[in-house]
Amino acid sequence: MTGLTKGLLAYLSSAVALGSLLSGPTAYPFRDLQQAIVAELYRSLTFYVAPVSSALGDGISLTRYGFTLSTSHGLYPLLGLLIAGLLAGLCAGRSGSVVAPLLGSALVFGLWQLTGFYLLPQLYGQYEWVGVLNGLNEFLLVSKPLELLALFSIPLIGSIPAGHLIDSSAEKPQPLFYRSSRR
């Protein structure tokens, strides 16, 4: 497995695990286990989509049938992104320390959108879910443009130094002067 693949897997797994752990308990309106797992995945990814607003206390919260989606968790999303980037950099090394968290952040945002297309129609009515998804995207892309910038840049803060730290410790130091074979 390449360093990029290791870093990407470390980023995604740590981001989903930390998002699920730190987003708090909630009730699931689904009786099917697979739908509840998708709902938990969506909730753990929603944890990261608005890290700046969360730190400023200006997040959004949606509740339907006891199932709560919230982006208001204080500094925890920023710390979670930083830790995920750090783990991605440690696993990817110098070669993938930039690309792995960028791809991981793109996958977090893309998976959040895709699972929203699956989950929101089940929580809301036939046409109401489009308005909810439109409101979420308007919040992220129009009202709060720094959210996506933070989603992509915060993991790099931890990933780049960690990748260089790991690879520099594995390198053999080169001597400053070489002895010549001629005399």
Short mmCIF file of N, CA and C in Angstrom, two decimals:
data_model
loop_
_atom_site.label_atom_id
_atom_site.label_comp_id
_atom_site.label_asym_id
_atom_site.label_seq_id
_atom_site.Cartn_x
_atom_site.Cartn_y
_atom_site.Cartn_z
N MET A 1 0.84 -1.16 0.00
CA MET A 1 0.00 0.00 0.00
C MET A 1 0.90 1.24 0.00
N THR A 2 0.57 2.19 -0.81
CA THR A 2 1.38 3.40 -0.89
C THR A 2 1.11 4.30 0.30
N GLY A 3 1.99 5.28 0.49
CA GLY A 3 1.82 6.22 1.58
C GLY A 3 0.57 7.06 1.42
N LEU A 4 0.22 7.38 0.18
CA LEU A 4 -0.98 8.16 -0.07
C LEU A 4 -2.23 7.39 0.35
N THR A 5 -2.29 6.12 0.01
CA THR A 5 -3.44 5.29 0.39
C THR A 5 -3.53 5.15 1.90
N LYS A 6 -2.39 4.91 2.54
CA LYS A 6 -2.39 4.81 4.01
C LYS A 6 -2.85 6.11 4.65
N GLY A 7 -2.36 7.22 4.15
CA GLY A 7 -2.75 8.52 4.70
C GLY A 7 -4.22 8.81 4.49
N LEU A 8 -4.74 8.47 3.31
CA LEU A 8 -6.15 8.71 3.02
C LEU A 8 -7.04 7.85 3.91
N LEU A 9 -6.69 6.58 4.07
CA LEU A 9 -7.48 5.71 4.95
C LEU A 9 -7.40 6.15 6.41
N ALA A 10 -6.22 6.59 6.84
CA ALA A 10 -6.09 7.08 8.21
C ALA A 10 -6.92 8.34 8.42
N TYR A 11 -6.93 9.22 7.43
CA TYR A 11 -7.71 10.46 7.54
C TYR A 11 -9.20 10.16 7.62
N LEU A 12 -9.70 9.34 6.70
CA LEU A 12 -11.13 9.05 6.68
C LEU A 12 -11.58 8.30 7.93
N SER A 13 -10.82 7.29 8.33
CA SER A 13 -11.25 6.51 9.49
C SER A 13 -11.19 7.33 10.77
N SER A 14 -10.15 8.13 10.94
CA SER A 14 -10.08 8.95 12.15
C SER A 14 -11.12 10.06 12.13
N ALA A 15 -11.40 10.64 10.96
CA ALA A 15 -12.41 11.70 10.88
C ALA A 15 -13.80 11.15 11.21
N VAL A 16 -14.14 10.00 10.67
CA VAL A 16 -15.46 9.42 10.95
C VAL A 16 -15.55 8.99 12.41
N ALA A 17 -14.50 8.37 12.94
CA ALA A 17 -14.53 7.92 14.34
C ALA A 17 -14.62 9.10 15.30
N LEU A 18 -13.80 10.13 15.09
CA LEU A 18 -13.86 11.29 15.98
C LEU A 18 -15.17 12.05 15.84
N GLY A 19 -15.68 12.17 14.62
CA GLY A 19 -16.96 12.84 14.41
C GLY A 19 -18.10 12.10 15.09
N SER A 20 -18.07 10.79 15.02
CA SER A 20 -19.11 9.99 15.67
C SER A 20 -18.99 10.05 17.19
N LEU A 21 -17.77 10.03 17.68
CA LEU A 21 -17.54 10.05 19.12
C LEU A 21 -17.88 11.40 19.74
N LEU A 22 -17.47 12.48 19.09
CA LEU A 22 -17.62 13.81 19.68
C LEU A 22 -18.93 14.50 19.37
N SER A 23 -19.73 13.97 18.46
CA SER A 23 -20.98 14.65 18.13
C SER A 23 -22.11 14.34 19.10
N GLY A 24 -21.89 13.46 20.04
CA GLY A 24 -22.87 13.22 21.09
C GLY A 24 -23.94 12.21 20.70
N PRO A 25 -24.71 11.76 21.68
CA PRO A 25 -25.74 10.75 21.41
C PRO A 25 -26.98 11.36 20.76
N THR A 26 -27.70 10.54 20.04
CA THR A 26 -28.95 10.96 19.42
C THR A 26 -29.83 9.73 19.23
N ALA A 27 -31.10 9.97 18.99
CA ALA A 27 -32.04 8.87 18.72
C ALA A 27 -32.17 8.71 17.21
N TYR A 28 -32.27 7.49 16.76
CA TYR A 28 -32.41 7.22 15.33
C TYR A 28 -33.85 6.83 15.03
N PRO A 29 -34.46 7.45 14.03
CA PRO A 29 -35.85 7.13 13.70
C PRO A 29 -35.99 5.91 12.81
N PHE A 30 -34.92 5.18 12.57
CA PHE A 30 -34.95 4.05 11.65
C PHE A 30 -34.94 2.74 12.43
N ARG A 31 -35.69 1.78 11.95
CA ARG A 31 -35.69 0.45 12.57
C ARG A 31 -34.64 -0.45 11.92
N ASP A 32 -34.26 -0.14 10.70
CA ASP A 32 -33.28 -0.93 9.98
C ASP A 32 -31.87 -0.53 10.42
N LEU A 33 -31.04 -1.51 10.70
CA LEU A 33 -29.68 -1.24 11.17
C LEU A 33 -28.83 -0.54 10.11
N GLN A 34 -28.99 -0.92 8.85
CA GLN A 34 -28.19 -0.30 7.80
C GLN A 34 -28.53 1.18 7.62
N GLN A 35 -29.79 1.52 7.73
CA GLN A 35 -30.18 2.93 7.64
C GLN A 35 -29.67 3.71 8.84
N ALA A 36 -29.64 3.09 10.00
CA ALA A 36 -29.10 3.76 11.19
C ALA A 36 -27.59 3.98 11.05
N ILE A 37 -26.89 3.04 10.42
CA ILE A 37 -25.45 3.21 10.20
C ILE A 37 -25.20 4.35 9.22
N VAL A 38 -26.00 4.45 8.16
CA VAL A 38 -25.86 5.56 7.22
C VAL A 38 -26.18 6.88 7.92
N ALA A 39 -27.18 6.89 8.79
CA ALA A 39 -27.52 8.10 9.54
C ALA A 39 -26.37 8.51 10.47
N GLU A 40 -25.72 7.54 11.09
CA GLU A 40 -24.57 7.85 11.94
C GLU A 40 -23.40 8.37 11.12
N LEU A 41 -23.18 7.80 9.95
CA LEU A 41 -22.13 8.30 9.06
C LEU A 41 -22.42 9.74 8.65
N TYR A 42 -23.66 10.03 8.30
CA TYR A 42 -24.03 11.40 7.91
C TYR A 42 -23.86 12.36 9.09
N ARG A 43 -24.22 11.92 10.27
CA ARG A 43 -24.08 12.78 11.45
C ARG A 43 -22.62 13.02 11.78
N SER A 44 -21.78 12.00 11.62
CA SER A 44 -20.36 12.19 11.92
C SER A 44 -19.67 13.06 10.87
N LEU A 45 -20.14 13.05 9.63
CA LEU A 45 -19.57 13.92 8.61
C LEU A 45 -20.11 15.34 8.73
N THR A 46 -21.36 15.49 9.20
CA THR A 46 -21.92 16.82 9.42
C THR A 46 -21.14 17.55 10.51
N PHE A 47 -20.52 16.80 11.39
CA PHE A 47 -19.70 17.36 12.46
C PHE A 47 -18.60 18.26 11.91
N TYR A 48 -18.10 17.97 10.70
CA TYR A 48 -16.94 18.68 10.15
C TYR A 48 -17.26 19.74 9.11
N VAL A 49 -18.46 19.83 8.60
CA VAL A 49 -18.69 20.69 7.44
C VAL A 49 -18.69 22.18 7.77
N ALA A 50 -18.81 22.56 9.02
CA ALA A 50 -18.79 23.99 9.39
C ALA A 50 -17.90 24.22 10.60
N PRO A 51 -16.58 24.00 10.48
CA PRO A 51 -15.71 24.10 11.66
C PRO A 51 -15.53 25.52 12.18
N VAL A 52 -15.50 26.52 11.30
CA VAL A 52 -15.30 27.90 11.74
C VAL A 52 -16.55 28.41 12.45
N SER A 53 -17.72 28.15 11.89
CA SER A 53 -18.97 28.56 12.54
C SER A 53 -19.15 27.85 13.87
N SER A 54 -18.74 26.61 13.94
CA SER A 54 -18.82 25.87 15.19
C SER A 54 -17.95 26.50 16.26
N ALA A 55 -16.74 26.89 15.88
CA ALA A 55 -15.84 27.52 16.85
C ALA A 55 -16.36 28.88 17.29
N LEU A 56 -17.06 29.58 16.40
CA LEU A 56 -17.62 30.88 16.74
C LEU A 56 -18.99 30.78 17.39
N GLY A 57 -19.55 29.58 17.49
CA GLY A 57 -20.85 29.39 18.11
C GLY A 57 -22.01 29.72 17.20
N ASP A 58 -21.80 29.68 15.89
CA ASP A 58 -22.83 30.07 14.93
C ASP A 58 -23.11 28.93 13.96
N GLY A 59 -23.35 27.76 14.47
CA GLY A 59 -23.61 26.62 13.60
C GLY A 59 -25.09 26.47 13.31
N ILE A 60 -25.43 25.40 12.62
CA ILE A 60 -26.83 25.11 12.32
C ILE A 60 -27.20 23.80 12.99
N SER A 61 -28.48 23.65 13.25
CA SER A 61 -28.97 22.44 13.90
C SER A 61 -30.32 22.07 13.30
N LEU A 62 -30.48 20.82 12.92
CA LEU A 62 -31.73 20.30 12.38
C LEU A 62 -32.16 19.11 13.22
N THR A 63 -33.42 19.09 13.61
CA THR A 63 -33.94 17.97 14.39
C THR A 63 -35.22 17.47 13.73
N ARG A 64 -35.28 16.17 13.52
CA ARG A 64 -36.48 15.56 12.94
C ARG A 64 -36.63 14.18 13.56
N TYR A 65 -37.78 13.91 14.16
CA TYR A 65 -38.09 12.63 14.80
C TYR A 65 -37.06 12.25 15.86
N GLY A 66 -36.52 13.23 16.56
CA GLY A 66 -35.53 12.98 17.59
C GLY A 66 -34.11 12.83 17.08
N PHE A 67 -33.92 12.81 15.77
CA PHE A 67 -32.60 12.69 15.15
C PHE A 67 -32.07 14.10 14.91
N THR A 68 -30.93 14.42 15.53
CA THR A 68 -30.39 15.78 15.47
C THR A 68 -29.11 15.80 14.64
N LEU A 69 -29.09 16.71 13.67
CA LEU A 69 -27.89 17.03 12.91
C LEU A 69 -27.45 18.41 13.34
N SER A 70 -26.23 18.53 13.81
CA SER A 70 -25.76 19.81 14.32
C SER A 70 -24.33 20.06 13.89
N THR A 71 -24.04 21.35 13.63
CA THR A 71 -22.66 21.75 13.35
C THR A 71 -22.13 22.62 14.47
N SER A 72 -22.81 22.69 15.59
CA SER A 72 -22.38 23.52 16.72
C SER A 72 -21.75 22.65 17.80
N HIS A 73 -20.43 22.51 17.74
CA HIS A 73 -19.72 21.68 18.71
C HIS A 73 -18.48 22.37 19.27
N GLY A 74 -18.41 23.67 19.17
CA GLY A 74 -17.27 24.40 19.72
C GLY A 74 -16.01 24.19 18.90
N LEU A 75 -14.90 24.01 19.60
CA LEU A 75 -13.60 23.83 18.94
C LEU A 75 -13.33 22.38 18.52
N TYR A 76 -14.21 21.47 18.89
CA TYR A 76 -13.98 20.05 18.59
C TYR A 76 -13.83 19.73 17.10
N PRO A 77 -14.62 20.33 16.19
CA PRO A 77 -14.38 20.02 14.77
C PRO A 77 -13.00 20.47 14.28
N LEU A 78 -12.53 21.62 14.74
CA LEU A 78 -11.19 22.07 14.36
C LEU A 78 -10.13 21.11 14.88
N LEU A 79 -10.28 20.67 16.13
CA LEU A 79 -9.33 19.71 16.70
C LEU A 79 -9.42 18.36 16.00
N GLY A 80 -10.62 17.93 15.66
CA GLY A 80 -10.78 16.67 14.94
C GLY A 80 -10.13 16.70 13.57
N LEU A 81 -10.28 17.82 12.85
CA LEU A 81 -9.63 17.95 11.55
C LEU A 81 -8.11 17.98 11.69
N LEU A 82 -7.63 18.65 12.73
CA LEU A 82 -6.19 18.72 12.97
C LEU A 82 -5.62 17.34 13.30
N ILE A 83 -6.32 16.59 14.14
CA ILE A 83 -5.87 15.24 14.50
C ILE A 83 -5.92 14.31 13.29
N ALA A 84 -7.00 14.40 12.50
CA ALA A 84 -7.09 13.57 11.29
C ALA A 84 -5.97 13.90 10.31
N GLY A 85 -5.65 15.18 10.17
CA GLY A 85 -4.54 15.56 9.30
C GLY A 85 -3.21 15.08 9.83
N LEU A 86 -3.04 15.15 11.14
CA LEU A 86 -1.80 14.66 11.76
C LEU A 86 -1.62 13.17 11.52
N LEU A 87 -2.68 12.40 11.71
CA LEU A 87 -2.59 10.95 11.46
C LEU A 87 -2.36 10.65 9.99
N ALA A 88 -2.98 11.42 9.11
CA ALA A 88 -2.75 11.22 7.67
C ALA A 88 -1.31 11.51 7.31
N GLY A 89 -0.73 12.56 7.88
CA GLY A 89 0.66 12.88 7.61
C GLY A 89 1.62 11.84 8.15
N LEU A 90 1.31 11.30 9.34
CA LEU A 90 2.16 10.25 9.91
C LEU A 90 2.13 8.98 9.07
N CYS A 91 0.96 8.66 8.53
CA CYS A 91 0.85 7.43 7.73
C CYS A 91 1.33 7.62 6.29
N ALA A 92 1.16 8.82 5.75
CA ALA A 92 1.51 9.05 4.34
C ALA A 92 2.99 9.32 4.15
N GLY A 93 3.62 9.92 5.13
CA GLY A 93 5.02 10.30 4.95
C GLY A 93 5.13 11.57 4.12
N ARG A 94 6.33 11.89 3.72
CA ARG A 94 6.57 13.14 3.00
C ARG A 94 5.90 13.14 1.63
N SER A 95 5.83 12.00 0.99
CA SER A 95 5.30 11.95 -0.38
C SER A 95 3.81 12.26 -0.45
N GLY A 96 3.04 11.83 0.53
CA GLY A 96 1.60 12.04 0.46
C GLY A 96 1.04 12.93 1.53
N SER A 97 1.91 13.68 2.22
CA SER A 97 1.43 14.47 3.35
C SER A 97 0.57 15.64 2.93
N VAL A 98 0.62 16.05 1.68
CA VAL A 98 -0.24 17.13 1.20
C VAL A 98 -1.47 16.57 0.51
N VAL A 99 -1.30 15.54 -0.28
CA VAL A 99 -2.39 15.03 -1.09
C VAL A 99 -3.40 14.24 -0.26
N ALA A 100 -2.96 13.46 0.71
CA ALA A 100 -3.86 12.62 1.49
C ALA A 100 -4.92 13.42 2.24
N PRO A 101 -4.57 14.49 2.98
CA PRO A 101 -5.64 15.23 3.65
C PRO A 101 -6.52 16.03 2.70
N LEU A 102 -5.98 16.46 1.56
CA LEU A 102 -6.82 17.15 0.58
C LEU A 102 -7.86 16.20 -0.02
N LEU A 103 -7.42 15.00 -0.39
CA LEU A 103 -8.37 14.01 -0.88
C LEU A 103 -9.34 13.57 0.21
N GLY A 104 -8.83 13.45 1.44
CA GLY A 104 -9.70 13.08 2.56
C GLY A 104 -10.77 14.13 2.82
N SER A 105 -10.41 15.40 2.78
CA SER A 105 -11.39 16.46 2.97
C SER A 105 -12.40 16.49 1.83
N ALA A 106 -11.92 16.25 0.60
CA ALA A 106 -12.84 16.18 -0.53
C ALA A 106 -13.81 15.02 -0.38
N LEU A 107 -13.31 13.88 0.10
CA LEU A 107 -14.18 12.73 0.33
C LEU A 107 -15.15 12.97 1.47
N VAL A 108 -14.72 13.66 2.52
CA VAL A 108 -15.63 13.99 3.62
C VAL A 108 -16.78 14.84 3.10
N PHE A 109 -16.47 15.87 2.33
CA PHE A 109 -17.53 16.74 1.80
C PHE A 109 -18.39 16.00 0.78
N GLY A 110 -17.77 15.21 -0.10
CA GLY A 110 -18.53 14.47 -1.09
C GLY A 110 -19.42 13.40 -0.48
N LEU A 111 -18.89 12.65 0.48
CA LEU A 111 -19.71 11.64 1.16
C LEU A 111 -20.83 12.28 1.96
N TRP A 112 -20.57 13.46 2.53
CA TRP A 112 -21.61 14.17 3.25
C TRP A 112 -22.76 14.54 2.30
N GLN A 113 -22.42 15.02 1.11
CA GLN A 113 -23.45 15.35 0.12
C GLN A 113 -24.20 14.10 -0.33
N LEU A 114 -23.48 13.03 -0.65
CA LEU A 114 -24.12 11.82 -1.16
C LEU A 114 -25.01 11.14 -0.11
N THR A 115 -24.54 11.05 1.12
CA THR A 115 -25.40 10.44 2.14
C THR A 115 -26.57 11.35 2.48
N GLY A 116 -26.41 12.65 2.27
CA GLY A 116 -27.55 13.56 2.43
C GLY A 116 -28.63 13.30 1.40
N PHE A 117 -28.23 12.98 0.17
CA PHE A 117 -29.21 12.63 -0.86
C PHE A 117 -29.95 11.35 -0.52
N TYR A 118 -29.32 10.47 0.22
CA TYR A 118 -29.98 9.23 0.62
C TYR A 118 -30.84 9.41 1.87
N LEU A 119 -30.31 10.13 2.86
CA LEU A 119 -30.94 10.18 4.17
C LEU A 119 -32.04 11.23 4.29
N LEU A 120 -31.82 12.41 3.75
CA LEU A 120 -32.78 13.50 3.94
C LEU A 120 -34.16 13.22 3.36
N PRO A 121 -34.31 12.55 2.21
CA PRO A 121 -35.66 12.23 1.75
C PRO A 121 -36.42 11.29 2.69
N GLN A 122 -35.70 10.49 3.46
CA GLN A 122 -36.37 9.60 4.41
C GLN A 122 -36.80 10.34 5.67
N LEU A 123 -36.06 11.39 6.04
CA LEU A 123 -36.40 12.15 7.23
C LEU A 123 -37.47 13.19 6.96
N TYR A 124 -37.41 13.80 5.80
CA TYR A 124 -38.34 14.87 5.45
C TYR A 124 -39.27 14.37 4.35
N GLY A 125 -40.22 15.19 3.99
CA GLY A 125 -41.20 14.79 2.98
C GLY A 125 -40.60 14.65 1.60
N GLN A 126 -41.49 14.38 0.64
CA GLN A 126 -41.05 14.11 -0.72
C GLN A 126 -40.33 15.31 -1.34
N TYR A 127 -40.79 16.52 -1.06
CA TYR A 127 -40.17 17.70 -1.65
C TYR A 127 -39.50 18.59 -0.61
N GLU A 128 -39.77 18.37 0.65
CA GLU A 128 -39.21 19.21 1.71
C GLU A 128 -37.70 19.01 1.87
N TRP A 129 -37.20 17.82 1.59
CA TRP A 129 -35.77 17.54 1.76
C TRP A 129 -34.91 18.35 0.81
N VAL A 130 -35.45 18.71 -0.35
CA VAL A 130 -34.68 19.53 -1.30
C VAL A 130 -34.44 20.91 -0.70
N GLY A 131 -35.45 21.46 -0.02
CA GLY A 131 -35.28 22.75 0.64
C GLY A 131 -34.29 22.69 1.79
N VAL A 132 -34.30 21.57 2.53
CA VAL A 132 -33.34 21.41 3.63
C VAL A 132 -31.92 21.32 3.09
N LEU A 133 -31.71 20.51 2.06
CA LEU A 133 -30.38 20.39 1.46
C LEU A 133 -29.94 21.70 0.82
N ASN A 134 -30.87 22.42 0.21
CA ASN A 134 -30.55 23.73 -0.36
C ASN A 134 -30.15 24.71 0.74
N GLY A 135 -30.84 24.66 1.88
CA GLY A 135 -30.47 25.53 3.00
C GLY A 135 -29.09 25.22 3.56
N LEU A 136 -28.77 23.93 3.66
CA LEU A 136 -27.44 23.54 4.13
C LEU A 136 -26.35 24.00 3.16
N ASN A 137 -26.58 23.81 1.88
CA ASN A 137 -25.58 24.23 0.89
C ASN A 137 -25.47 25.75 0.81
N GLU A 138 -26.58 26.45 0.96
CA GLU A 138 -26.53 27.92 0.97
C GLU A 138 -25.76 28.41 2.19
N PHE A 139 -25.96 27.75 3.32
CA PHE A 139 -25.22 28.11 4.53
C PHE A 139 -23.72 27.93 4.32
N LEU A 140 -23.33 26.82 3.70
CA LEU A 140 -21.91 26.52 3.54
C LEU A 140 -21.25 27.30 2.41
N LEU A 141 -21.90 27.38 1.27
CA LEU A 141 -21.25 27.91 0.09
C LEU A 141 -21.47 29.40 -0.13
N VAL A 142 -22.58 29.96 0.37
CA VAL A 142 -22.89 31.37 0.13
C VAL A 142 -22.69 32.19 1.39
N SER A 143 -23.33 31.80 2.48
CA SER A 143 -23.28 32.60 3.70
C SER A 143 -21.94 32.50 4.42
N LYS A 144 -21.35 31.34 4.44
CA LYS A 144 -20.11 31.10 5.19
C LYS A 144 -19.03 30.54 4.27
N PRO A 145 -18.39 31.37 3.45
CA PRO A 145 -17.43 30.83 2.48
C PRO A 145 -16.13 30.31 3.08
N LEU A 146 -15.81 30.65 4.32
CA LEU A 146 -14.57 30.17 4.93
C LEU A 146 -14.66 28.73 5.43
N GLU A 147 -15.86 28.17 5.45
CA GLU A 147 -16.03 26.81 5.97
C GLU A 147 -15.28 25.78 5.12
N LEU A 148 -15.45 25.86 3.81
CA LEU A 148 -14.75 24.90 2.94
C LEU A 148 -13.25 25.13 2.94
N LEU A 149 -12.84 26.38 3.03
CA LEU A 149 -11.41 26.68 3.12
C LEU A 149 -10.82 26.05 4.38
N ALA A 150 -11.54 26.16 5.50
CA ALA A 150 -11.06 25.55 6.75
C ALA A 150 -11.09 24.03 6.67
N LEU A 151 -12.10 23.47 6.01
CA LEU A 151 -12.20 22.02 5.88
C LEU A 151 -11.00 21.45 5.13
N PHE A 152 -10.46 22.21 4.19
CA PHE A 152 -9.32 21.73 3.41
C PHE A 152 -7.97 22.17 3.98
N SER A 153 -7.92 23.29 4.70
CA SER A 153 -6.61 23.79 5.14
C SER A 153 -6.22 23.35 6.55
N ILE A 154 -7.15 23.17 7.46
CA ILE A 154 -6.83 22.78 8.83
C ILE A 154 -6.11 21.43 8.89
N PRO A 155 -6.54 20.40 8.13
CA PRO A 155 -5.79 19.15 8.18
C PRO A 155 -4.36 19.27 7.66
N LEU A 156 -4.12 20.21 6.75
CA LEU A 156 -2.76 20.40 6.23
C LEU A 156 -1.82 20.92 7.30
N ILE A 157 -2.35 21.67 8.27
CA ILE A 157 -1.52 22.22 9.34
C ILE A 157 -0.87 21.09 10.14
N GLY A 158 -1.59 20.01 10.34
CA GLY A 158 -1.02 18.87 11.06
C GLY A 158 -0.31 17.88 10.17
N SER A 159 -0.73 17.78 8.92
CA SER A 159 -0.23 16.74 8.04
C SER A 159 1.17 17.01 7.50
N ILE A 160 1.42 18.21 7.07
CA ILE A 160 2.71 18.51 6.43
C ILE A 160 3.88 18.35 7.40
N PRO A 161 3.83 18.95 8.60
CA PRO A 161 4.96 18.73 9.52
C PRO A 161 5.11 17.28 9.96
N ALA A 162 3.98 16.58 10.15
CA ALA A 162 4.06 15.18 10.57
C ALA A 162 4.69 14.32 9.48
N GLY A 163 4.34 14.57 8.22
CA GLY A 163 4.93 13.81 7.12
C GLY A 163 6.41 14.05 6.98
N HIS A 164 6.84 15.28 7.17
CA HIS A 164 8.27 15.58 7.10
C HIS A 164 9.02 15.03 8.30
N LEU A 165 8.37 15.00 9.45
CA LEU A 165 9.00 14.46 10.65
C LEU A 165 9.27 12.97 10.50
N ILE A 166 8.30 12.25 9.98
CA ILE A 166 8.46 10.80 9.82
C ILE A 166 9.52 10.48 8.79
N ASP A 167 9.50 11.14 7.65
CA ASP A 167 10.48 10.82 6.61
C ASP A 167 11.87 11.32 6.95
N SER A 168 11.98 12.41 7.68
CA SER A 168 13.32 12.88 8.02
C SER A 168 13.99 11.97 9.05
N SER A 169 13.20 11.32 9.89
CA SER A 169 13.80 10.41 10.86
C SER A 169 14.25 9.11 10.20
N ALA A 170 13.70 8.78 9.04
CA ALA A 170 14.07 7.55 8.35
C ALA A 170 15.26 7.75 7.42
N GLU A 171 15.61 8.99 7.13
CA GLU A 171 16.72 9.25 6.22
C GLU A 171 18.06 9.07 6.94
N LYS A 172 19.04 8.63 6.18
CA LYS A 172 20.38 8.49 6.70
C LYS A 172 21.12 9.81 6.45
N PRO A 173 21.73 10.39 7.45
CA PRO A 173 22.42 11.66 7.21
C PRO A 173 23.63 11.46 6.29
N GLN A 174 23.80 12.38 5.37
CA GLN A 174 24.91 12.33 4.43
C GLN A 174 26.09 13.10 5.01
N PRO A 175 27.29 12.60 4.82
CA PRO A 175 28.46 13.34 5.32
C PRO A 175 28.66 14.63 4.52
N LEU A 176 29.22 15.61 5.19
CA LEU A 176 29.43 16.90 4.55
C LEU A 176 30.55 16.84 3.53
N PHE A 177 31.60 16.12 3.83
CA PHE A 177 32.73 15.99 2.91
C PHE A 177 32.97 14.51 2.64
N TYR A 178 33.24 14.18 1.40
CA TYR A 178 33.55 12.81 1.00
C TYR A 178 35.06 12.67 0.82
N ARG A 179 35.56 11.51 1.16
CA ARG A 179 36.98 11.24 0.91
C ARG A 179 37.16 10.88 -0.55
N SER A 180 38.16 11.38 -1.08
CA SER A 180 38.46 11.08 -2.48
C SER A 180 39.20 9.76 -2.55
N SER A 181 38.95 9.01 -3.61
CA SER A 181 39.65 7.74 -3.78
C SER A 181 41.03 7.94 -4.39
N ARG A 182 41.30 9.11 -4.94
CA ARG A 182 42.62 9.41 -5.51
C ARG A 182 43.52 9.99 -4.45
N ARG A 183 44.79 9.63 -4.50
CA ARG A 183 45.79 10.22 -3.61
C ARG A 183 47.02 10.51 -4.35
#
